CSV table of C-alpha atoms in Angstrom, one decimal:
chain,number,residue,atom,x,y,z
X,1,UNK,CA,20.0,4.4,-3.0
X,2,UNK,CA,18.6,1.2,-1.4
X,3,UNK,CA,14.8,-0.1,-1.7
X,4,UNK,CA,14.0,1.0,1.6
X,5,UNK,CA,14.6,4.6,1.1
X,6,UNK,CA,13.0,4.7,-2.2
X,7,UNK,CA,9.9,3.1,-0.8
X,8,UNK,CA,9.8,5.9,1.9
X,9,UNK,CA,10.8,8.5,-0.1
X,10,UNK,CA,7.7,7.6,-2.6
X,11,UNK,CA,5.3,6.9,0.1
X,12,UNK,CA,5.8,10.4,1.3
X,13,UNK,CA,5.5,12.0,-2.0
X,14,UNK,CA,2.3,9.7,-2.8
X,15,UNK,CA,0.6,10.5,0.6
X,16,UNK,CA,1.8,14.4,0.3
X,17,UNK,CA,0.1,14.6,-3.2
X,18,UNK,CA,-3.1,12.7,-2.0
X,19,UNK,CA,-3.4,14.7,1.1
X,20,UNK,CA,-3.8,18.1,-0.8
X,21,UNK,CA,-5.6,16.6,-3.5
X,22,UNK,CA,-8.3,15.9,-1.1
X,23,UNK,CA,-7.7,19.3,0.8
X,24,UNK,CA,-8.2,21.2,-2.8
X,25,UNK,CA,-11.3,18.8,-3.1
X,26,UNK,CA,-13.0,19.9,0.3
X,27,UNK,CA,-11.2,23.4,0.6
X,28,UNK,CA,-10.3,24.5,-2.9
X,29,UNK,CA,-13.4,26.5,-3.2
X,30,UNK,CA,-15.9,26.6,-5.8
X,31,UNK,CA,-17.5,29.6,-5.5
X,32,UNK,CA,-16.5,30.2,-9.1
X,33,UNK,CA,-17.2,28.3,-12.2
X,34,UNK,CA,-14.4,25.9,-12.7
X,35,UNK,CA,-13.4,26.0,-8.7
X,36,UNK,CA,-9.6,25.4,-8.0
X,37,UNK,CA,-9.2,23.6,-11.3
X,38,UNK,CA,-9.2,26.9,-13.1
X,39,UNK,CA,-5.4,27.2,-12.1
X,40,UNK,CA,-2.7,25.4,-13.6
X,41,UNK,CA,-1.2,24.8,-9.9
X,42,UNK,CA,-3.9,22.5,-9.2
X,43,UNK,CA,-3.8,20.8,-12.9
X,44,UNK,CA,-0.1,20.0,-11.6
X,45,UNK,CA,-1.3,18.9,-8.4
X,46,UNK,CA,-3.5,16.4,-9.4
X,47,UNK,CA,-1.3,15.6,-12.1
X,48,UNK,CA,1.7,14.8,-10.0
X,49,UNK,CA,-0.9,12.8,-7.5
X,50,UNK,CA,-1.6,10.6,-10.8
X,51,UNK,CA,2.2,10.5,-11.3
X,52,UNK,CA,3.3,8.8,-7.9
X,53,UNK,CA,0.4,6.5,-8.0
X,54,UNK,CA,1.6,4.9,-11.3
X,55,UNK,CA,4.8,5.3,-9.7
X,56,UNK,CA,4.2,3.2,-6.4
X,57,UNK,CA,2.2,0.6,-8.7
X,58,UNK,CA,5.1,-0.2,-10.6
X,59,UNK,CA,7.4,-0.4,-7.5
X,60,UNK,CA,5.1,-2.6,-5.6
X,61,UNK,CA,4.4,-4.8,-9.5
X,62,UNK,CA,0.6,-3.7,-9.4
X,63,UNK,CA,1.5,-2.4,-13.2
X,64,UNK,CA,4.1,-2.6,-15.7
X,65,UNK,CA,3.4,0.5,-17.3
X,66,UNK,CA,6.0,3.4,-17.0
X,67,UNK,CA,4.3,6.0,-18.0
X,68,UNK,CA,7.2,8.0,-19.0
X,69,UNK,CA,5.7,10.4,-21.2
X,70,UNK,CA,3.0,11.4,-18.6
X,71,UNK,CA,5.8,11.6,-15.8
X,72,UNK,CA,8.2,13.8,-17.7
X,73,UNK,CA,5.4,16.3,-18.7
X,74,UNK,CA,4.4,16.5,-15.2
X,75,UNK,CA,7.9,17.5,-14.0
X,76,UNK,CA,8.2,20.4,-16.6
X,77,UNK,CA,4.6,21.8,-15.7
X,78,UNK,CA,5.3,21.5,-12.1
X,79,UNK,CA,8.7,23.8,-13.0
X,80,UNK,CA,6.7,26.2,-14.9
X,81,UNK,CA,4.1,26.7,-12.3
X,82,UNK,CA,7.4,27.6,-9.9
X,83,UNK,CA,8.9,29.7,-11.9
X,84,UNK,CA,5.6,31.4,-13.4
X,85,UNK,CA,4.0,31.7,-9.8
X,86,UNK,CA,7.0,33.1,-7.7
X,87,UNK,CA,8.5,35.3,-10.6
X,88,UNK,CA,4.7,36.9,-11.2
X,89,UNK,CA,4.2,37.1,-7.4
X,90,UNK,CA,7.5,39.2,-6.7
X,91,UNK,CA,7.0,41.4,-9.7
X,92,UNK,CA,3.5,42.1,-8.0
X,93,UNK,CA,1.3,40.2,-6.0
X,94,UNK,CA,-1.6,41.0,-6.6
X,95,UNK,CA,-1.3,39.5,-10.3
X,96,UNK,CA,-1.6,36.0,-9.2
X,97,UNK,CA,-3.6,36.2,-6.2
X,98,UNK,CA,-6.5,37.8,-5.6
X,99,UNK,CA,-5.6,40.5,-2.3
X,100,UNK,CA,-1.9,40.2,-2.7
X,101,UNK,CA,-1.1,38.1,0.0
X,102,UNK,CA,-0.3,34.2,0.0
X,103,UNK,CA,-2.3,31.5,1.4
X,104,UNK,CA,-1.6,29.4,4.6
X,105,UNK,CA,2.9,29.1,4.4
X,106,UNK,CA,2.3,24.9,4.2
X,107,UNK,CA,0.1,25.1,1.2
X,108,UNK,CA,1.9,27.9,-0.9
X,109,UNK,CA,5.2,25.9,0.2
X,110,UNK,CA,3.8,22.6,-1.0
X,111,UNK,CA,2.3,23.8,-4.3
X,112,UNK,CA,4.8,26.1,-5.6
X,113,UNK,CA,8.0,24.8,-4.4
X,114,UNK,CA,8.5,21.4,-2.2
X,115,UNK,CA,6.0,19.2,-4.3
X,116,UNK,CA,7.0,19.8,-7.5
X,117,UNK,CA,10.9,19.5,-6.4
X,118,UNK,CA,10.1,16.4,-5.0
X,119,UNK,CA,8.1,14.8,-7.9
X,120,UNK,CA,10.9,16.2,-10.1
X,121,UNK,CA,13.7,14.4,-8.1
X,122,UNK,CA,11.8,11.4,-8.5
X,123,UNK,CA,11.6,11.5,-12.5
X,124,UNK,CA,15.9,12.2,-12.8
X,125,UNK,CA,16.8,10.3,-10.0
X,126,UNK,CA,14.3,7.4,-8.9
X,127,UNK,CA,12.3,6.6,-12.5
X,128,UNK,CA,14.8,7.6,-14.5
X,129,UNK,CA,13.1,9.0,-17.5
X,130,UNK,CA,13.5,11.3,-20.1
X,131,UNK,CA,14.8,8.4,-22.0
X,132,UNK,CA,11.8,8.7,-25.0
X,133,UNK,CA,11.0,12.5,-25.2
X,134,UNK,CA,8.4,11.8,-27.9
X,135,UNK,CA,5.9,10.6,-26.0
X,136,UNK,CA,6.6,13.6,-23.3
X,137,UNK,CA,6.3,16.6,-26.1
X,138,UNK,CA,3.2,14.7,-27.1
X,139,UNK,CA,1.7,15.2,-23.2
X,140,UNK,CA,3.1,18.5,-22.9
X,141,UNK,CA,1.8,20.3,-26.0
X,142,UNK,CA,-1.5,18.5,-25.3
X,143,UNK,CA,-2.0,19.8,-21.8
X,144,UNK,CA,-0.8,23.1,-22.2
X,145,UNK,CA,-3.0,23.6,-25.1
X,146,UNK,CA,-6.0,22.1,-23.1
X,147,UNK,CA,-5.5,24.0,-20.3
X,148,UNK,CA,-5.3,27.4,-22.4
X,149,UNK,CA,-8.3,26.8,-24.2
X,150,UNK,CA,-9.9,25.9,-21.2
X,151,UNK,CA,-8.7,29.2,-19.4
X,152,UNK,CA,-9.9,31.2,-22.3
X,153,UNK,CA,-13.0,29.3,-23.8
X,154,UNK,CA,-14.5,28.1,-21.0
X,155,UNK,CA,-13.6,29.8,-17.6
X,156,UNK,CA,-13.0,33.5,-18.8
X,157,UNK,CA,-16.8,33.1,-20.1
X,158,UNK,CA,-18.3,32.0,-17.4
X,159,UNK,CA,-16.8,34.4,-14.7
X,160,UNK,CA,-17.1,37.7,-14.0
X,161,UNK,CA,-14.3,38.4,-11.9
X,162,UNK,CA,-11.5,39.0,-11.2
X,163,UNK,CA,-11.6,41.9,-13.2
X,164,UNK,CA,-9.1,43.9,-15.4
X,165,UNK,CA,-8.2,46.5,-17.6
X,166,UNK,CA,-8.9,44.5,-20.5
X,167,UNK,CA,-11.1,41.9,-19.8
X,168,UNK,CA,-12.4,39.8,-16.9
X,169,UNK,CA,-13.1,36.1,-15.9
X,170,UNK,CA,-9.2,34.4,-16.8
X,171,UNK,CA,-8.4,32.6,-13.8
X,172,UNK,CA,-5.1,34.8,-13.3
X,173,UNK,CA,-5.6,38.6,-12.5
X,174,UNK,CA,-2.8,39.8,-14.9
X,175,UNK,CA,-4.0,37.6,-17.7
X,176,UNK,CA,-7.2,40.4,-17.4
X,177,UNK,CA,-5.0,43.3,-18.1
X,178,UNK,CA,-3.7,42.0,-21.5
X,179,UNK,CA,-5.2,42.4,-25.2
X,180,UNK,CA,-6.0,39.0,-26.8
X,181,UNK,CA,-2.6,39.2,-28.5
X,182,UNK,CA,-0.5,39.9,-25.8
X,183,UNK,CA,-1.7,36.7,-23.9
X,184,UNK,CA,-1.1,34.9,-26.8
X,185,UNK,CA,2.7,36.1,-26.9
X,186,UNK,CA,2.4,35.2,-23.0
X,187,UNK,CA,1.5,31.7,-23.6
X,188,UNK,CA,3.5,31.0,-26.6
X,189,UNK,CA,7.0,32.1,-24.6
X,190,UNK,CA,5.8,29.9,-21.8
X,191,UNK,CA,5.3,26.9,-23.7
X,192,UNK,CA,8.5,27.6,-25.4
X,193,UNK,CA,10.0,28.1,-21.8
X,194,UNK,CA,8.3,24.3,-21.3
X,195,UNK,CA,9.9,23.0,-24.0
X,196,UNK,CA,13.4,24.0,-23.4
X,197,UNK,CA,13.0,22.7,-19.6
X,198,UNK,CA,12.2,19.3,-21.2
X,199,UNK,CA,15.6,19.3,-23.5
X,200,UNK,CA,17.0,21.0,-19.9
X,201,UNK,CA,15.6,18.1,-17.9
X,202,UNK,CA,16.7,15.4,-20.9
X,203,UNK,CA,20.2,16.3,-20.2
X,204,UNK,CA,20.3,16.2,-16.6
X,205,UNK,CA,19.1,12.9,-16.6
X,206,UNK,CA,21.3,11.4,-19.1
X,207,UNK,CA,24.6,12.4,-16.9
X,208,UNK,CA,22.5,10.9,-14.0
X,209,UNK,CA,21.7,7.5,-15.6
X,210,UNK,CA,25.5,7.5,-16.8
X,211,UNK,CA,27.7,8.3,-13.7
X,212,UNK,CA,25.0,7.3,-10.9
X,213,UNK,CA,24.1,4.0,-10.5
X,214,UNK,CA,20.5,3.0,-10.5
X,215,UNK,CA,18.6,2.8,-7.1
X,216,UNK,CA,17.9,-0.7,-6.3
X,217,UNK,CA,14.0,-1.6,-7.3
X,218,UNK,CA,12.1,-4.6,-6.9
């Protein structure tokens, strides 16, 4: 892979992330407390934008900081979002959407498929991340715990909808049908999933570094 294709790829990733971040801020809906930032998908989107901006800065010589831990964490969170969203949607569309209907196809495909895939590809094949897992683990645990605290302690108490059989206000409808202990179990399972994904990506990245030449960089 030569410099030009890498540069084009990264500009594509950056501009798509930037465009959808701007769209979210304008059309994301702030009628409920927390607005679009109630959802982990939007956290992943803005983290992808920041990661893409840092990769561009590194490539263009405007920074020498690699942000490996943050980049790895973002790839894992993005993958978790894709897995969780589609698994829950296909089991029960109303569990993750207000009316069981998907949003505009381009938005759904970017947020829950192509956007995360583009970011993961960069981390493994271009940025060559996953060399030191310590920072990535700290970032991953920190973001997940922060988001769960935000959802449980702030978003839930500050909103009356969506309503469930147990509680109300939590960002995803299905969470409001779970007792607190069941929600903790669900959170724990997904935290474990994130840790497993991090080690899986590390293994894939090791194989890539060993057997594929690194892309030409400035």
